[in-house]
Coordinates of C-alpha atoms and ligand atoms in Angstrom, one line a residue:
L1 CA -3.9 -1.9 27.6
E2 CA -1.4 -3.9 25.6
A3 CA -0.7 -0.8 23.4
W4 CA 0.4 1.2 26.5
L5 CA 2.8 -1.5 27.6
R6 CA 4.6 -1.4 24.2
P7 CA 7.9 0.5 24.1
K8 CA 7.5 3.8 22.3
D9 CA 10.5 3.0 20.1
L10 CA 9.2 4.9 17.1
A11 CA 8.3 8.0 19.1
G12 CA 8.1 11.1 16.9
L13 CA 8.6 9.2 13.6
R14 CA 6.5 10.8 10.9
L15 CA 5.1 7.9 8.9
L16 CA 2.9 8.0 5.9
V17 CA 1.0 4.8 5.2
S18 CA -1.3 3.9 2.3
A19 CA -3.9 1.1 2.3
G20 CA -6.7 -0.5 0.4
P21 CA -7.7 -0.6 -3.2
T22 CA -8.5 2.3 -5.5
R23 CA -11.6 2.7 -7.6
E24 CA -11.5 3.8 -11.1
Y25 CA -14.9 4.9 -12.2
I26 CA -16.2 4.2 -15.7
D27 CA -19.5 6.0 -15.1
P28 CA -21.3 7.2 -12.0
V29 CA -22.2 3.6 -10.9
R30 CA -19.5 1.3 -12.3
F31 CA -15.8 1.0 -11.5
I32 CA -12.7 -1.1 -11.9
S33 CA -11.0 -2.2 -8.6
N34 CA -9.3 -5.1 -6.9
P35 CA -9.9 -7.3 -3.8
S36 CA -7.5 -5.5 -1.4
S37 CA -9.1 -5.3 2.1
G38 CA -6.8 -2.6 3.4
R39 CA -6.0 -4.8 6.4
M40 CA -2.2 -4.9 6.0
G41 CA -1.9 -1.1 5.7
F42 CA -4.2 -0.5 8.6
A43 CA -2.2 -3.0 10.7
V44 CA 1.0 -1.0 9.9
A45 CA -0.7 2.3 10.8
E46 CA -2.0 0.9 14.2
A47 CA 1.3 -0.8 15.1
A48 CA 3.2 2.4 14.3
R49 CA 0.8 4.5 16.4
D50 CA 1.2 2.1 19.3
R51 CA 5.0 2.5 19.1
G52 CA 4.7 6.3 19.3
A53 CA 4.9 7.3 15.6
E54 CA 2.9 10.1 14.1
V55 CA 0.8 8.4 11.4
V56 CA -1.1 9.6 8.4
L57 CA -3.0 6.9 6.7
V58 CA -4.2 7.4 3.1
A59 CA -6.9 4.8 2.5
G60 CA -8.9 3.7 -0.5
P61 CA -12.4 2.3 0.1
T62 CA -12.4 -0.3 2.8
C63 CA -14.9 -1.4 5.4
L64 CA -12.4 -1.1 8.3
E65 CA -12.9 1.3 11.2
P66 CA -10.6 4.3 11.2
P67 CA -8.0 3.6 13.8
W68 CA -7.9 6.1 16.8
G69 CA -4.9 8.3 17.1
V70 CA -4.2 8.2 13.3
E71 CA -5.0 10.9 10.8
V72 CA -7.0 9.1 8.1
V73 CA -7.4 10.6 4.6
R74 CA -10.1 8.8 2.6
V75 CA -9.7 8.7 -1.2
E76 CA -11.2 6.7 -4.1
S77 CA -9.2 6.9 -7.3
A78 CA -5.5 6.4 -7.9
L79 CA -5.2 10.1 -8.9
Q80 CA -6.8 11.1 -5.6
M81 CA -4.5 8.8 -3.7
R82 CA -1.5 10.3 -5.6
Q83 CA -2.5 13.8 -4.6
A84 CA -3.2 12.9 -1.0
L85 CA 0.2 11.2 -0.7
L86 CA 2.3 13.8 -2.5
D87 CA 0.7 16.5 -0.3
R88 CA 2.0 14.7 2.8
Y89 CA 5.3 13.5 1.3
P90 CA 7.4 16.6 2.3
W91 CA 6.3 15.9 5.9
A92 CA 7.1 12.2 5.9
E93 CA 10.3 10.5 7.1
A94 CA 9.1 7.1 6.0
V95 CA 6.5 5.7 3.7
V96 CA 4.9 2.3 3.8
M97 CA 2.9 1.9 0.5
A98 CA 0.5 -1.0 1.1
A99 CA -2.2 0.3 -1.1
A100 CA -3.2 -1.8 -4.2
V101 CA -3.2 1.1 -6.7
A102 CA -5.2 0.3 -9.9
D103 CA -2.7 0.2 -12.8
Y104 CA -5.2 1.7 -15.2
R105 CA -8.2 4.0 -15.3
A106 CA -10.9 4.6 -17.9
A107 CA -9.7 6.9 -20.6
Q108 CA -13.0 8.7 -20.4
V109 CA -15.4 8.7 -17.4
Q110 CA -19.0 8.8 -18.7
K111 CA -21.0 11.5 -17.1
E112 CA -24.3 9.5 -17.2
K113 CA -25.1 5.9 -16.6
E114 CA -25.9 4.4 -20.0
P115 CA -28.1 1.3 -20.1
K116 CA -26.3 -1.8 -21.2
A117 CA -26.7 -2.4 -25.0
E118 CA -24.1 -4.2 -27.0
E119 CA -23.2 -7.9 -26.5
E120 CA -19.6 -6.9 -26.6
K121 CA -18.0 -3.7 -25.6
T122 CA -14.5 -2.3 -25.5
L123 CA -13.3 -0.1 -22.7
R124 CA -10.3 2.1 -23.3
L125 CA -7.9 2.4 -20.4
V126 CA -4.9 4.6 -19.7
K127 CA -2.1 3.9 -17.3
N128 CA -2.2 5.5 -13.9
P129 CA 0.9 7.3 -12.6
D130 CA 3.2 5.2 -10.5
I131 CA 3.0 7.0 -7.1
L132 CA 5.9 5.1 -5.5
E133 CA 8.1 5.6 -8.4
E134 CA 7.5 9.3 -8.2
M135 CA 8.3 9.3 -4.5
G136 CA 11.4 7.3 -5.2
R137 CA 12.7 10.0 -7.6
D138 CA 12.6 12.5 -4.7
K139 CA 13.6 10.2 -1.9
G140 CA 15.9 12.3 0.1
S141 CA 16.7 10.6 3.4
R142 CA 13.3 8.9 3.6
V143 CA 12.8 5.2 4.1
L144 CA 10.5 3.8 1.3
V145 CA 8.8 0.5 1.7
G146 CA 6.7 -1.0 -1.2
F147 CA 4.5 -4.1 -1.5
A148 CA 4.3 -6.5 -4.4
M149 CA 1.6 -9.1 -5.0
E150 CA 2.9 -11.8 -7.4
T151 CA 1.6 -15.1 -8.6
Q152 CA 4.9 -16.2 -10.1
E153 CA 8.5 -15.2 -10.4
G154 CA 8.0 -13.2 -7.2
L155 CA 11.5 -12.7 -6.1
G156 CA 12.8 -11.4 -9.4
R157 CA 9.9 -9.2 -10.1
A158 CA 9.9 -7.8 -6.6
R159 CA 13.6 -7.0 -6.8
E160 CA 13.1 -5.3 -10.2
K161 CA 10.4 -3.1 -8.6
L162 CA 12.7 -2.3 -5.6
L163 CA 15.4 -1.0 -8.0
R164 CA 13.0 0.8 -10.5
K165 CA 11.2 2.6 -7.7
N166 CA 14.3 3.3 -5.6
L167 CA 13.0 1.5 -2.5
D168 CA 14.7 0.3 0.7
L169 CA 12.5 -2.7 1.1
I170 CA 9.7 -4.5 -0.8
V171 CA 7.3 -6.8 1.0
L172 CA 6.5 -9.7 -1.3
N173 CA 3.1 -11.4 -1.0
Y174 CA 2.1 -14.5 -2.9
V175 CA -1.6 -14.4 -3.9
N176 CA -2.1 -18.0 -4.9
R177 CA -1.7 -19.4 -1.4
E178 CA -4.5 -20.7 0.9
G179 CA -5.6 -18.6 3.8
V180 CA -3.2 -15.7 3.3
G181 CA -3.1 -12.4 1.4
F182 CA -6.1 -10.5 0.1
G183 CA -8.8 -10.2 2.7
S184 CA -7.5 -12.7 5.2
E185 CA -6.3 -12.2 8.8
E186 CA -3.0 -13.9 8.2
N187 CA -0.2 -13.3 5.8
E188 CA 3.0 -14.9 4.6
V189 CA 5.5 -12.6 3.1
V190 CA 9.1 -12.3 2.0
L191 CA 11.2 -9.2 2.8
V192 CA 13.1 -8.3 -0.3
Y193 CA 16.2 -6.1 -0.3
K194 CA 18.7 -5.2 -3.0
D195 CA 21.1 -8.0 -2.1
R196 CA 19.2 -10.5 0.0
S197 CA 15.7 -11.6 1.0
E198 CA 14.2 -13.0 4.2
A199 CA 11.0 -15.2 4.3
L200 CA 8.9 -14.5 7.4
P201 CA 6.8 -17.2 8.9
R202 CA 3.0 -17.2 8.3
A203 CA 1.6 -14.8 11.0
S204 CA -1.1 -12.2 11.8
K205 CA -0.9 -9.1 9.7
R206 CA -0.3 -7.2 13.0
W207 CA 2.8 -9.3 13.7
I208 CA 4.1 -8.8 10.1
A209 CA 3.4 -5.0 10.5
D210 CA 5.6 -4.9 13.5
R211 CA 8.4 -6.7 11.7
I212 CA 8.1 -4.3 8.8
L213 CA 8.3 -1.4 11.3
D214 CA 11.4 -3.0 12.9
E215 CA 13.0 -2.8 9.5
V216 CA 11.9 0.9 9.0
K217 CA 13.5 1.7 12.3
R218 CA 16.7 -0.1 11.5
L219 CA 16.9 1.5 8.0
K220 CA 16.4 5.0 9.6
G221 CA 19.3 4.2 11.8
G222 CA 17.4 3.7 15.1
V223 CA 14.9 6.5 15.5
Ligands
LIG301 N1 2.3 1.4 -6.8 C1 2.1 2.8 -6.9 N2 1.5 3.3 -7.9 C2 1.0 2.6 -8.9 C3 1.1 1.2 -8.9 C4 1.8 0.6 -7.8 O1 2.6 3.5 -6.0 N3 0.4 3.2 -10.0 C5 3.0 0.8 -5.7 C6 2.1 -0.2 -4.9 O2 1.4 0.5 -3.9 C7 3.2 -1.2 -4.3 C8 4.3 -1.1 -5.4 O3 4.1 0.0 -6.1 O4 3.7 -0.7 -3.1 C9 4.3 -2.3 -6.2 O5 3.0 -2.5 -6.8 P1 2.7 -3.6 -7.9 O6 1.3 -3.5 -8.4 O7 3.3 -4.9 -7.5 O8 3.8 -3.0 -9.0 P2 3.6 -2.4 -10.5 O9 4.7 -1.5 -10.6 O10 2.2 -1.8 -10.6 O11 3.8 -3.6 -11.4 P3 2.8 -4.7 -12.0 O12 2.8 -4.4 -13.5 O13 3.4 -6.0 -11.7 O14 1.4 -4.5 -11.4
LIG302 CA1 0.2 -3.0 -10.3

């Protein structure tokens, strides 16, 4: 009911959202990943839907229910996530990239599961493409929002990413804080722009999602 009472202030906005971790398989039963729950990205997708946006959500593996009224594209690896996002990119007017994309994948994926043997083993990794950086190079009039998880020097690193990836806004999370971030219901973030930053109070991911969407709307020039 609450959703219906909300003003449809993003009506018609074509929004592409990514969420969750990626899985980089080493062999058919082993992979490298990270603890992203997908909650922040799902919250953005649901909030945008409730405000009238058309939403496509590209999601890595999560245990969250697919939100109604949102087109969900399920992927596993960073390369699959890249393909799904680039396919939808021409359609999109704004992108909120909340996914925790694995930075590296196995240089070779073993076809078979080998039993463990050696006491020590070296795994060769290769860098994954930076999806947001690619989108930033072909930005057009789109609004691009990134996320950054940092344990230290957050502001400087987030701003460096904002510039390198040609973003309008980067949402900075601190991972070493109690009760916020990965997997939790609440979050505490700083909105980082080229020339300023704004710390938001600790709040539900849904509240933060709505604040991020307020910024998307403002940056679009009032949809
Ligand atoms: N990102 C992406 N593709 C990648 C890695 C990251 O699109 N291969 C996006 C993330 O979804 C996020 C933003 O870039 O929105 C910043 O991610 P982060 O991991 O903080 O930045 P990196 O550039 O990967 O830098 P770092 O070496 O600090 O991990
Ligand atoms: Ca990274």
